[in-house]
XYZ file of C-alpha atoms in Angstrom:
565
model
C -10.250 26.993 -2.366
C -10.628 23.561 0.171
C -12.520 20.951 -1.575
C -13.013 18.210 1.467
C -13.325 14.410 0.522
C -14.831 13.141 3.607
C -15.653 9.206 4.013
C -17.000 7.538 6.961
C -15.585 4.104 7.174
C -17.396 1.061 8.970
C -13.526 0.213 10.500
C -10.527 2.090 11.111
C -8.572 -0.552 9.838
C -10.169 0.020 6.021
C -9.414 2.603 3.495
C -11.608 4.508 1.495
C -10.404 3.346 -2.320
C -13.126 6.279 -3.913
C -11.734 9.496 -2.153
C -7.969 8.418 -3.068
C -9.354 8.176 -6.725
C -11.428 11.120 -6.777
C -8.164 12.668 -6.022
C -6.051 11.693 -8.075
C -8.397 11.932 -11.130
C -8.650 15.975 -10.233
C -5.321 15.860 -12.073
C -4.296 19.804 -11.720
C -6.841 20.813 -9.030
C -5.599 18.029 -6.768
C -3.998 21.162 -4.950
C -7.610 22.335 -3.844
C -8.733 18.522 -2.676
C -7.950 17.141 1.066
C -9.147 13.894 2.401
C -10.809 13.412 5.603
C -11.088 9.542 6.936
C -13.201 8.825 10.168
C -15.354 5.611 11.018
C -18.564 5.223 12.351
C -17.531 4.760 15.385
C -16.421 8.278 15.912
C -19.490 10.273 17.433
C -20.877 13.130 15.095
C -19.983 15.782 17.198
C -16.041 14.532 16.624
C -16.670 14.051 13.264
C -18.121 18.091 13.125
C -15.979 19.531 14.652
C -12.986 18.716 12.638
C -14.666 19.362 9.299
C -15.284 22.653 10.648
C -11.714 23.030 12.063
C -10.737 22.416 8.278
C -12.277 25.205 7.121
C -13.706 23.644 3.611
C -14.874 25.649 0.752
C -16.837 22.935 -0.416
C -17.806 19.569 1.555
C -18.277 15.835 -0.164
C -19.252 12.994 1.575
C -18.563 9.197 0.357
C -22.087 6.969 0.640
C -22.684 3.761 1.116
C -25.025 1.625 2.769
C -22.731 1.474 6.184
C -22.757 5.219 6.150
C -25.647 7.281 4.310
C -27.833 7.661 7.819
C -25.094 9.067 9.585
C -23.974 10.951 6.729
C -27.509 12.393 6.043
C -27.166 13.560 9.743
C -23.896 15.116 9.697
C -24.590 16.821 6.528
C -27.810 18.728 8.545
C -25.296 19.506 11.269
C -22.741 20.922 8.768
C -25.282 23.105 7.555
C -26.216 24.513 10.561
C -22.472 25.428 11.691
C -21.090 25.699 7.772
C -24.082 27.286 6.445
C -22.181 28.936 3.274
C -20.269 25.789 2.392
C -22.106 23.540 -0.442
C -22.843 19.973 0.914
C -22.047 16.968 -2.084
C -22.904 13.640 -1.644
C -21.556 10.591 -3.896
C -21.862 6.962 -4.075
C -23.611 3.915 -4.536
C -26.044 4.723 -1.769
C -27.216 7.474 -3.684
C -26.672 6.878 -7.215
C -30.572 5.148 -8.193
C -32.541 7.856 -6.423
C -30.673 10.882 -6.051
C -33.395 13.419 -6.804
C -35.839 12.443 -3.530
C -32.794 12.221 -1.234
C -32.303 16.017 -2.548
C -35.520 16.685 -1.866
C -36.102 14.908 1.628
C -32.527 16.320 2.870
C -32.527 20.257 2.410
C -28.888 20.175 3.686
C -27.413 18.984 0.620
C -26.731 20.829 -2.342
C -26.145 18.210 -4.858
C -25.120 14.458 -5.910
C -23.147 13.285 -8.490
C -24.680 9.888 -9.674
C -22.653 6.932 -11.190
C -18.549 6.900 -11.704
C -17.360 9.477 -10.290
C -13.931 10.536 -11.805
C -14.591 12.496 -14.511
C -17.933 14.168 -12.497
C -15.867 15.001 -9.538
C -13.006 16.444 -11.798
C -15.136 18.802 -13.560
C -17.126 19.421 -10.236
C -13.869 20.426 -8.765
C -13.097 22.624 -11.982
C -16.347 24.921 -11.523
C -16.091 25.539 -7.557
C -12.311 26.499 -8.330
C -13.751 28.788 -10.998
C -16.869 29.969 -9.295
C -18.586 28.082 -11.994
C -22.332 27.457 -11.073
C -23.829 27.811 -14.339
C -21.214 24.910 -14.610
C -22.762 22.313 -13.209
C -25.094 21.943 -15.944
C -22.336 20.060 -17.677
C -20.974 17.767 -15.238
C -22.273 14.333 -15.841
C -24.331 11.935 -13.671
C -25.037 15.427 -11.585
C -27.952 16.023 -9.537
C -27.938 19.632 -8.101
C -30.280 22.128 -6.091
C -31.010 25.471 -8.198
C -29.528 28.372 -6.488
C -33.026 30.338 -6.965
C -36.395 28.823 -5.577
C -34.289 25.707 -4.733
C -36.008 23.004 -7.689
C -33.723 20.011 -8.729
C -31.685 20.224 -11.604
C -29.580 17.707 -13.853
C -26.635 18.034 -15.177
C -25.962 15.883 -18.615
C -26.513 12.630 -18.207
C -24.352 9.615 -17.577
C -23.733 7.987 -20.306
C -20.734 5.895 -21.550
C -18.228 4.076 -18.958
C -14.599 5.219 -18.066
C -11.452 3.838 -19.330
C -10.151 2.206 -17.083
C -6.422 2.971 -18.368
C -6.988 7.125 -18.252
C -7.661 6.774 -14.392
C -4.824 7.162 -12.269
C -2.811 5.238 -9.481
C -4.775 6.697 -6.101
C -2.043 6.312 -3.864
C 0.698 8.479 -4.394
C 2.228 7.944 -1.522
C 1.688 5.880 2.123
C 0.945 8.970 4.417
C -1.688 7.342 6.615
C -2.246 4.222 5.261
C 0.880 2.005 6.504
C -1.288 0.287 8.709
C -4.569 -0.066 6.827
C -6.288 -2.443 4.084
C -5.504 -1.041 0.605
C -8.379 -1.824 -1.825
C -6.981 -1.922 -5.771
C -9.386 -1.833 -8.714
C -7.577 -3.926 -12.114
C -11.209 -3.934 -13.313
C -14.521 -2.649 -13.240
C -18.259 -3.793 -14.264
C -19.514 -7.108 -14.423
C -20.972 -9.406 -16.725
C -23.280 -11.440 -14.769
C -26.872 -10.704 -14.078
C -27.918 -11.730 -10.162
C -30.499 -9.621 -9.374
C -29.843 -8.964 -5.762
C -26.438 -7.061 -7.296
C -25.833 -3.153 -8.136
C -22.833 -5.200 -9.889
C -25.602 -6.725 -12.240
C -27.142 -2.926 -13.608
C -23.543 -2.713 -16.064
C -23.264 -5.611 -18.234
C -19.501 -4.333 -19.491
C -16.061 -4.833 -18.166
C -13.470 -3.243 -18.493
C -10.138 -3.917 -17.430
C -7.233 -1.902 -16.799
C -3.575 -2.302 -18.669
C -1.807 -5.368 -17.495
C 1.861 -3.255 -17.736
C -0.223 -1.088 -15.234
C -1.557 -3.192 -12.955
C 2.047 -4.923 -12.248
C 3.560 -1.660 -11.684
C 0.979 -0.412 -9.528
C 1.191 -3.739 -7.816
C 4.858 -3.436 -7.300
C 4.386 -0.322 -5.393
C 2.287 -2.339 -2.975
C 5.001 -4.760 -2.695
C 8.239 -2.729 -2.681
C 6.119 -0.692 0.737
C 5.380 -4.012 1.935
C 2.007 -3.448 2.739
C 0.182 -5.582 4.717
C -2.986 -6.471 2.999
C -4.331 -5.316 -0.779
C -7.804 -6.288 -1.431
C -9.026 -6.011 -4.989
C -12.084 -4.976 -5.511
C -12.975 -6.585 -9.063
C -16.250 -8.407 -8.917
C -14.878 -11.655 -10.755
C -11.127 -11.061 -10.821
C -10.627 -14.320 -12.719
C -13.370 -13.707 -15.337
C -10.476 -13.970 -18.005
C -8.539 -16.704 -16.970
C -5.115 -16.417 -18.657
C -5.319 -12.418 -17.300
C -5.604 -13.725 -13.626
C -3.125 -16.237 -13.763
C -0.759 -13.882 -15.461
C -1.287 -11.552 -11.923
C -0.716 -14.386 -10.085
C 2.317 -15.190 -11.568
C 3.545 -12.130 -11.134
C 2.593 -11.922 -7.576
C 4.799 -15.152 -6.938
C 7.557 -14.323 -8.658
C 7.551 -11.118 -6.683
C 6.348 -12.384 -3.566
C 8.178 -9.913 -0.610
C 6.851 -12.466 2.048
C 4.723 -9.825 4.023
C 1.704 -8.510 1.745
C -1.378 -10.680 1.403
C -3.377 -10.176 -1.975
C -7.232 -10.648 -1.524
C -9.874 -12.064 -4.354
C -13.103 -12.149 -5.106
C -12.952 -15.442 -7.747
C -15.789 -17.742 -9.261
C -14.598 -20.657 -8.401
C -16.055 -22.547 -11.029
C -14.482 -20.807 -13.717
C -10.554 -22.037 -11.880
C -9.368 -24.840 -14.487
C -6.493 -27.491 -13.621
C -3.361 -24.437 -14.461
C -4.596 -22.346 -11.747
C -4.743 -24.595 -9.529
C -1.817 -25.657 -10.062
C -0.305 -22.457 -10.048
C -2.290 -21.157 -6.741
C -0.373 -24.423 -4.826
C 2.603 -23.014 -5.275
C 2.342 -19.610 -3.264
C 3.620 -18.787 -0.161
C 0.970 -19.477 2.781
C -0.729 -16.231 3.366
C 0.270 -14.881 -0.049
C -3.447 -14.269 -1.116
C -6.454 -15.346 0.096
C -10.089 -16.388 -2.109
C -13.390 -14.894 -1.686
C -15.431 -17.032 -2.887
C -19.867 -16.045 -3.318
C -21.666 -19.584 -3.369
C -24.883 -17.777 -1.858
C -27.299 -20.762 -1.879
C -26.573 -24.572 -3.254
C -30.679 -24.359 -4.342
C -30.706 -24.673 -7.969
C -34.159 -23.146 -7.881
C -32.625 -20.517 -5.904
C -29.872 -19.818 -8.095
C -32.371 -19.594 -11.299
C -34.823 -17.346 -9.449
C -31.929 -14.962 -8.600
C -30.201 -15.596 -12.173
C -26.840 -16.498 -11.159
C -25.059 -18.960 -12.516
C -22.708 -21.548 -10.980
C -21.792 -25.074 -11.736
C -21.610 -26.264 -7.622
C -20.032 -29.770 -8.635
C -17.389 -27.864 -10.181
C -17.132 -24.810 -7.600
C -17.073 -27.782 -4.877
C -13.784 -30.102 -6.685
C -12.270 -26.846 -6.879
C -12.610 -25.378 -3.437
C -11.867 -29.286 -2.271
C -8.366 -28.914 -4.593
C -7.338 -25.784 -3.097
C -8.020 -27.024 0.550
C -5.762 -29.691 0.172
C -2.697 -27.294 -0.331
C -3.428 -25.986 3.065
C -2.152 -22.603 1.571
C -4.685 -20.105 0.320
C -6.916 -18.949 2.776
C -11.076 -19.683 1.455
C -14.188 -17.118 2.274
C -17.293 -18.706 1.485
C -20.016 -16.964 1.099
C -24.174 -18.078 2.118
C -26.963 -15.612 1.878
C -29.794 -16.293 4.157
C -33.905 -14.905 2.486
C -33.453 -15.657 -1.474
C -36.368 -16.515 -3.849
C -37.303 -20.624 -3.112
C -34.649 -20.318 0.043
C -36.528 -21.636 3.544
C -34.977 -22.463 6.359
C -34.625 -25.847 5.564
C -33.131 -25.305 2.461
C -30.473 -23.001 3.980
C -30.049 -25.467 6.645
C -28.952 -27.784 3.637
C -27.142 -25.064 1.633
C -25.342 -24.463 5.027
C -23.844 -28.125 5.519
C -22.878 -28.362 1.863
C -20.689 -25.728 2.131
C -19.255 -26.176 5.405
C -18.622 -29.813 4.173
C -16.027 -27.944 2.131
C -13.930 -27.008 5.038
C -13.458 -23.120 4.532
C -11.427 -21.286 6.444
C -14.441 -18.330 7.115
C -18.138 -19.393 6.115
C -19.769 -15.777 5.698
C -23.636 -16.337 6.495
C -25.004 -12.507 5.148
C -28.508 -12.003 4.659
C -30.603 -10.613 1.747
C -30.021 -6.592 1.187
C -32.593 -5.319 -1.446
C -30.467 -2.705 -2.471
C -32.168 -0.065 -4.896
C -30.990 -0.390 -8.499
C -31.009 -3.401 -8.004
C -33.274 -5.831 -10.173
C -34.482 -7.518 -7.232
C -35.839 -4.019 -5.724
C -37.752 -4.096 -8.323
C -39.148 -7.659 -8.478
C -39.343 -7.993 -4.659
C -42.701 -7.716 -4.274
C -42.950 -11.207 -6.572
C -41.094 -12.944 -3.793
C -43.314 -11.397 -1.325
C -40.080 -10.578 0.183
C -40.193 -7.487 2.769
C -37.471 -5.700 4.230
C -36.235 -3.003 6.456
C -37.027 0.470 5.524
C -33.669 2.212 6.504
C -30.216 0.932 5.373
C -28.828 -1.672 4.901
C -32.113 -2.826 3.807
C -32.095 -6.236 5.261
C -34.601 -8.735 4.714
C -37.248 -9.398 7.367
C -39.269 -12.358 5.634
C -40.525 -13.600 2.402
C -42.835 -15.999 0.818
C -40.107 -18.923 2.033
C -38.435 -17.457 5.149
C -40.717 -16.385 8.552
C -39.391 -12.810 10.673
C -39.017 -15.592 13.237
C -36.705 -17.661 11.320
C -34.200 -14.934 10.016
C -33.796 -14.466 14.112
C -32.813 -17.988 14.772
C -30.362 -17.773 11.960
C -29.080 -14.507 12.974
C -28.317 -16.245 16.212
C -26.922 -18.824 14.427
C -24.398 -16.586 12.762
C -23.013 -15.694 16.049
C -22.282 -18.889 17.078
C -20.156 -19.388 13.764
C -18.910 -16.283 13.833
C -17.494 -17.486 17.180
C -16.867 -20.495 17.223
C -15.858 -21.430 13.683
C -14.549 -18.375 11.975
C -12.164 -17.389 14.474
C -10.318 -20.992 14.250
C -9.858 -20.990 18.170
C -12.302 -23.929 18.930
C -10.451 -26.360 15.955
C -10.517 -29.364 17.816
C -13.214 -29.029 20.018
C -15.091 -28.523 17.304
C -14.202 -31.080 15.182
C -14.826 -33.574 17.585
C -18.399 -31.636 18.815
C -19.559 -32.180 15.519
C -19.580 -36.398 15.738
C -22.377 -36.248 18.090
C -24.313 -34.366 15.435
C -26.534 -35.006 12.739
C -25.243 -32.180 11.083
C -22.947 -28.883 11.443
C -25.764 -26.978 11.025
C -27.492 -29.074 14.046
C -24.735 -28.522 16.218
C -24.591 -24.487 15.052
C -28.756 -24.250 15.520
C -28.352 -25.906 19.071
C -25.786 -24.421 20.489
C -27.435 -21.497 19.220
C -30.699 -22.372 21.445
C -28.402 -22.734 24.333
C -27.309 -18.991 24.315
C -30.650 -17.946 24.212
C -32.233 -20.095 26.524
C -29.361 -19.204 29.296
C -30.066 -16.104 28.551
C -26.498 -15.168 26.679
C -26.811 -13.549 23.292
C -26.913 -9.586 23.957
C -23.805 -9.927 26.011
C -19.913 -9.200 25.816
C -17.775 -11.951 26.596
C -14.161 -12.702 27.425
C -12.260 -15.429 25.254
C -11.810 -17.660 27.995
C -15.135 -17.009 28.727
C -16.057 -18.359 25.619
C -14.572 -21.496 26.684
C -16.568 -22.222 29.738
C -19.706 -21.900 28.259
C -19.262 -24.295 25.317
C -17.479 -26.475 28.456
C -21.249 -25.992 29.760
C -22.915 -26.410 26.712
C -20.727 -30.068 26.383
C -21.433 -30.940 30.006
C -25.362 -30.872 29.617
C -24.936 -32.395 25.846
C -22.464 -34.631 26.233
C -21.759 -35.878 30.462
C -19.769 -38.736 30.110
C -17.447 -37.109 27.558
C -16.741 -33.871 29.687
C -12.830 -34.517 31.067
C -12.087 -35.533 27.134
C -12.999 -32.357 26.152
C -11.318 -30.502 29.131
C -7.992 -31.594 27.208
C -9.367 -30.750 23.886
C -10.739 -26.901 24.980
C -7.048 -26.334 26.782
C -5.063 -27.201 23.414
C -7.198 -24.736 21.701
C -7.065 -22.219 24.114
C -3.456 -22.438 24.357
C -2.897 -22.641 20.380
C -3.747 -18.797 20.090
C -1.492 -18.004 23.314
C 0.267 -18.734 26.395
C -2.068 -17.951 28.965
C -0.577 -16.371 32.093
C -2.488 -18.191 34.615
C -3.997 -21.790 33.669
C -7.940 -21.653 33.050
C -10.526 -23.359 35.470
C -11.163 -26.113 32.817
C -7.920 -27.133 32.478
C -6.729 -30.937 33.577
C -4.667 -31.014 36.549
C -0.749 -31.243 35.714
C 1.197 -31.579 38.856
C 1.555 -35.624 38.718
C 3.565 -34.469 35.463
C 5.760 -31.366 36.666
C 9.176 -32.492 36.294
C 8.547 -33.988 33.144
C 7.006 -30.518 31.854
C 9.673 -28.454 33.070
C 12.406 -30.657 31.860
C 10.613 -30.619 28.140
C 9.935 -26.418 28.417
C 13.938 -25.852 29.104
C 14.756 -27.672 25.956
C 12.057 -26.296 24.194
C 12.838 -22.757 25.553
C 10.556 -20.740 28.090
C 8.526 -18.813 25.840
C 6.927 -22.129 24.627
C 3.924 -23.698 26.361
C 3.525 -27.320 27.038
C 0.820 -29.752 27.502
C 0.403 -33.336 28.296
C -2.466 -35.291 27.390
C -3.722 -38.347 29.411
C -7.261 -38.956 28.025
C -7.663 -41.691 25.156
C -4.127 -41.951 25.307
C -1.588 -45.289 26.278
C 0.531 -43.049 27.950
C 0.985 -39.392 28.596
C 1.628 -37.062 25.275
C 2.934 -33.941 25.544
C 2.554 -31.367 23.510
C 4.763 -28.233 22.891
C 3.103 -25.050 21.159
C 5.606 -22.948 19.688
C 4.238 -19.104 19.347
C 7.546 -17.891 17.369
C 6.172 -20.361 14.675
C 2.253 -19.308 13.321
C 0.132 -20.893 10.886
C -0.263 -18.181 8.812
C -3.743 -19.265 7.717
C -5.221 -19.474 11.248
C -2.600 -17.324 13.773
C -2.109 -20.964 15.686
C 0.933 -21.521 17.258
C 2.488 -24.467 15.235
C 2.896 -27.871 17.500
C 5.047 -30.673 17.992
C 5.193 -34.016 20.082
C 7.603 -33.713 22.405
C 9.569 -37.026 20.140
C 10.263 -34.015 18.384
C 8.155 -34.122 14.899
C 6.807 -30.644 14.142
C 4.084 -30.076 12.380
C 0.779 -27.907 12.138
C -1.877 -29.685 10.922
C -4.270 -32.969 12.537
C -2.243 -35.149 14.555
C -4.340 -37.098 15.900
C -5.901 -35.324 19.078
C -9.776 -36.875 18.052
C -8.910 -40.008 17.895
């Protein structure tokens, strides 16, 4: 017997955390369950023909909304080439309506609904035993009826999972050394906003803390690189989270990062002071601020106190340690564009490392799927359900700001335009001015669509500056060449870069004592005299990947010296 686990992954780089639990929670028939990992990327035909090289007895497939399309079509091109193997499905993506997805996809044979461990163990347990009349007792399970092919239930799902009877998923690294680990200490949420799955379970429940720390210490002792955890509000009980965070300075191995998803409202002055003291690149804060619109927040029922969220993020900023994700989503309830436009500022005024603009997903289960029409709110038929206007928000304008995410995905998040950028944003009336008109730019030169080089990133803000800003362009020559150079040493110097020759000797005198591998600058605009810079790529910041700079007087140092004055 060859029970296949099979999830599709949206990158390489990510692990599936629910097959490696399914797993483990077979206990005993673990021996009759294999994994299969792939990505969307892979084309089906890759993806077929090595589940049917595997030669499965029975076939499950991980859903989600990343996945479920090309799932459904695998799972009819499965059937054609596996036609006696069953076809499972499992998931959130079809968890709230798993009876018409049986019915509108004749390739699958069944779905187990809801947490999965104990449904997948006992799901295991009848194929091993040749158990149909089985499935009848498996719960959450939503099955095809071997004669005249009706729906069938199995018992219902009913109370939640102890957290503390499922086991550790990874028993060993085979495969994963170079991936993101995801690690669940706790499961449910208490919190109620509507546009959630998280929101349908009111419970929480949290796993041992002797547990977690030993499970964690297997991370650590591997050194692996990143572990995201996957609880909803890790910090939801304070004293708990700063007990984990103790531990995970104390035992800090100085490689693996630890990722968060906090409220960062509920942080109080101990954490803080206790998240100053970790090593840079330790662990890094997801934090969901979704809309600073107090009617917003009430329409969607989530609760946040934004002075306090705001002093917080501000505090842990300032220790220039802990890497911040903030979080915006663009087509709430009482959320128009100029609303998000102000949302959008008051959060970037916060300085995070990544500002995440999503957009509305009307996920089903969801309370929102089933209040949308109130909002007037419509959205895309086929996953991942995106919205495409409401009673606040025009088709039109969810296109400008999906433009507008590009440009911060670009030229923000990646942290290779830092002092361009900062100095960009004087001539502004706002960030989200700049973001919005640079955004107009791209589509009036007809560049959105398009791949780009880095350096070809460059020139066109270098454009961008020279129509916005004439008089300032040979300033901002200097500024684009220290950020390009802060992410690398660039073979051969870049069209927009001042001319150095008057400065040669000088350069290579400084580059022999700072050592070859080194790049140096020198600066002439705004300046008394020449400055050089060196940029030292053996020395990162690890919040950013920037090479870490120093005057050529010889103080190093990697944060704002003084370049936009």
């Amino acid at each position: 017997m060859r029970i296949l686990l099979t999830a599709i992954n949206a990158k390489y780089i990510h692990s599936n955390p629910a097959v490696y639990s399914l797993k483990a929670a077979a206990g005993d028939l673990a021996q009759y369950v294999e994994l299969a990992e792939f990505t969307i990327n892979h084309r089906t035909e890759e993806i077929l023909a090595e589940l049917y090289r595997r030669k499965p007895d029975v076939l499950l497939f991980s859903c989600y909304i990343w996945n479920i399309e090309y799932v459904k079509e695998l799972a009819a091109e499965c059937r054609k080439v596996l036609p006696e193997v069953p076809i499972w499905l499992g998931g959130p993506e079809v968890s709230f309506d798993a009876e018409r997805i049986l019915v509108e996809n004749e390739a699958v044979d069944g779905i187990l609904t809801g947490e999965g461990e104990e449904s997948f163990r006992c799901l295991a347990d009848c194929c091993v035993r040749g158990d149909r009349e089985g499935f009848a007792k498996i719960l959450g399970a939503v099955y095809r009826c071997p004669k005249g092919g009706k729906t069938a239930a199995g018992v219902p799902a009913g109370g939640c999972l102890e957290l503390d009877s499922l086991p550790f998923p990874y028993g060993n690294m085979e495969g994963l050394e170079h991936r993101i680990l995801y690690y669940e200490s706790s499961r449910g949420c208490p919190f109620s906003c509507s546009y959630c799955l998280s929101s349908v379970e009111k419970s929480v429940r949290f796993r041992d803390l002797y547990l977690v720390k030993k499970e964690l210490r297997f991370f650590l002792d591997r050194k692996v690189p990143q572990v995201k955890f996957v609880d909803r509000t890790f910090n939801l009980r304070q004293e708990r989270a700063r007990d984990i965070w103790q531990f995970l300075l104390e035992q800090d191995n100085g490689v693996t990062n630890f990722h968060f998803e906090i409220a960062a409202d509920l942080l109080d002055e101990a954490d803080l002071a206790l998240l100053k003291q970790m090593r840079p690149g330790l662990i890094q804060l997801e934090i969901g601020v979704q809309s600073t619109n107090p009617r917003t927040l009430e329409a969607v029922r989530r609760k946040t106190d934004w002075e306090k969220l705001k002093k917080n993020v501000e505090g842990i900023r300032r220790g220039a340690n802990i890497h911040q994700h903030l979080d915006l989503i663009a087509g709430l309830p009482y959320e128009d564009y100029t609303s998000f436009a102000r949302s959008f500022d008051q959060v970037f005024a916060l300085e995070p490392d990544q500002l995440q603009l999503g957009f509305l997903k009307v996920l089903k289960g969801s309370p929102l799927y089933r209040e949308a029409g109130k909002s007037g709110i419509v959205w895309k038929d086929k996953p991942p359900y995106e919205v495409l206007y409401s009673n606040w928000i025009s088709f039109a304008e969810i296109l400008q700001l999906k433009e507008i995410e590009e440009m911060v995905e670009i030229y923000y998040n990646s942290h290779q335009f830092r002092y361009t950028l900062a100095r960009l944003l004087q001539g502004f009336s706002s960030p989200f001015r700049f973001f919005e008109e640079l955004a107009v730019y791209y589509e009036e030169t007809g560049r959105f669509g398009r791949n780009y080089s880095r350096l070809q990133r460059y020139e066109i803000l270098l454009e961008f500056i020279r129509q916005r800003f004439p008089a300032e362009e040979r300033r901002y020559r200097e500024l684009l060449t220290v950020d390009l150079y802060l992410r690398e040493r660039f073979k051969s110097r870049p069209s927009f870069a001042p001319d150095r020759s008057a400065f040669g000797e000088t350069l290579r005198e400084i580059l022999r004592q700072a050592g070859k591998q080194n790049h140096v600058e020198v600066l002439t605009e705004n300046t008394k005299e020449p400055a050089y810079l060196i940029f030292d790529y053996s020395r990162r910041n690890p919040l950013t990947g920037n090479a870490c700079l120093s005057w050529w007087k010889g103080k190093a140092f990697c944060g704002d010296f003084g370049l936009l004055s």
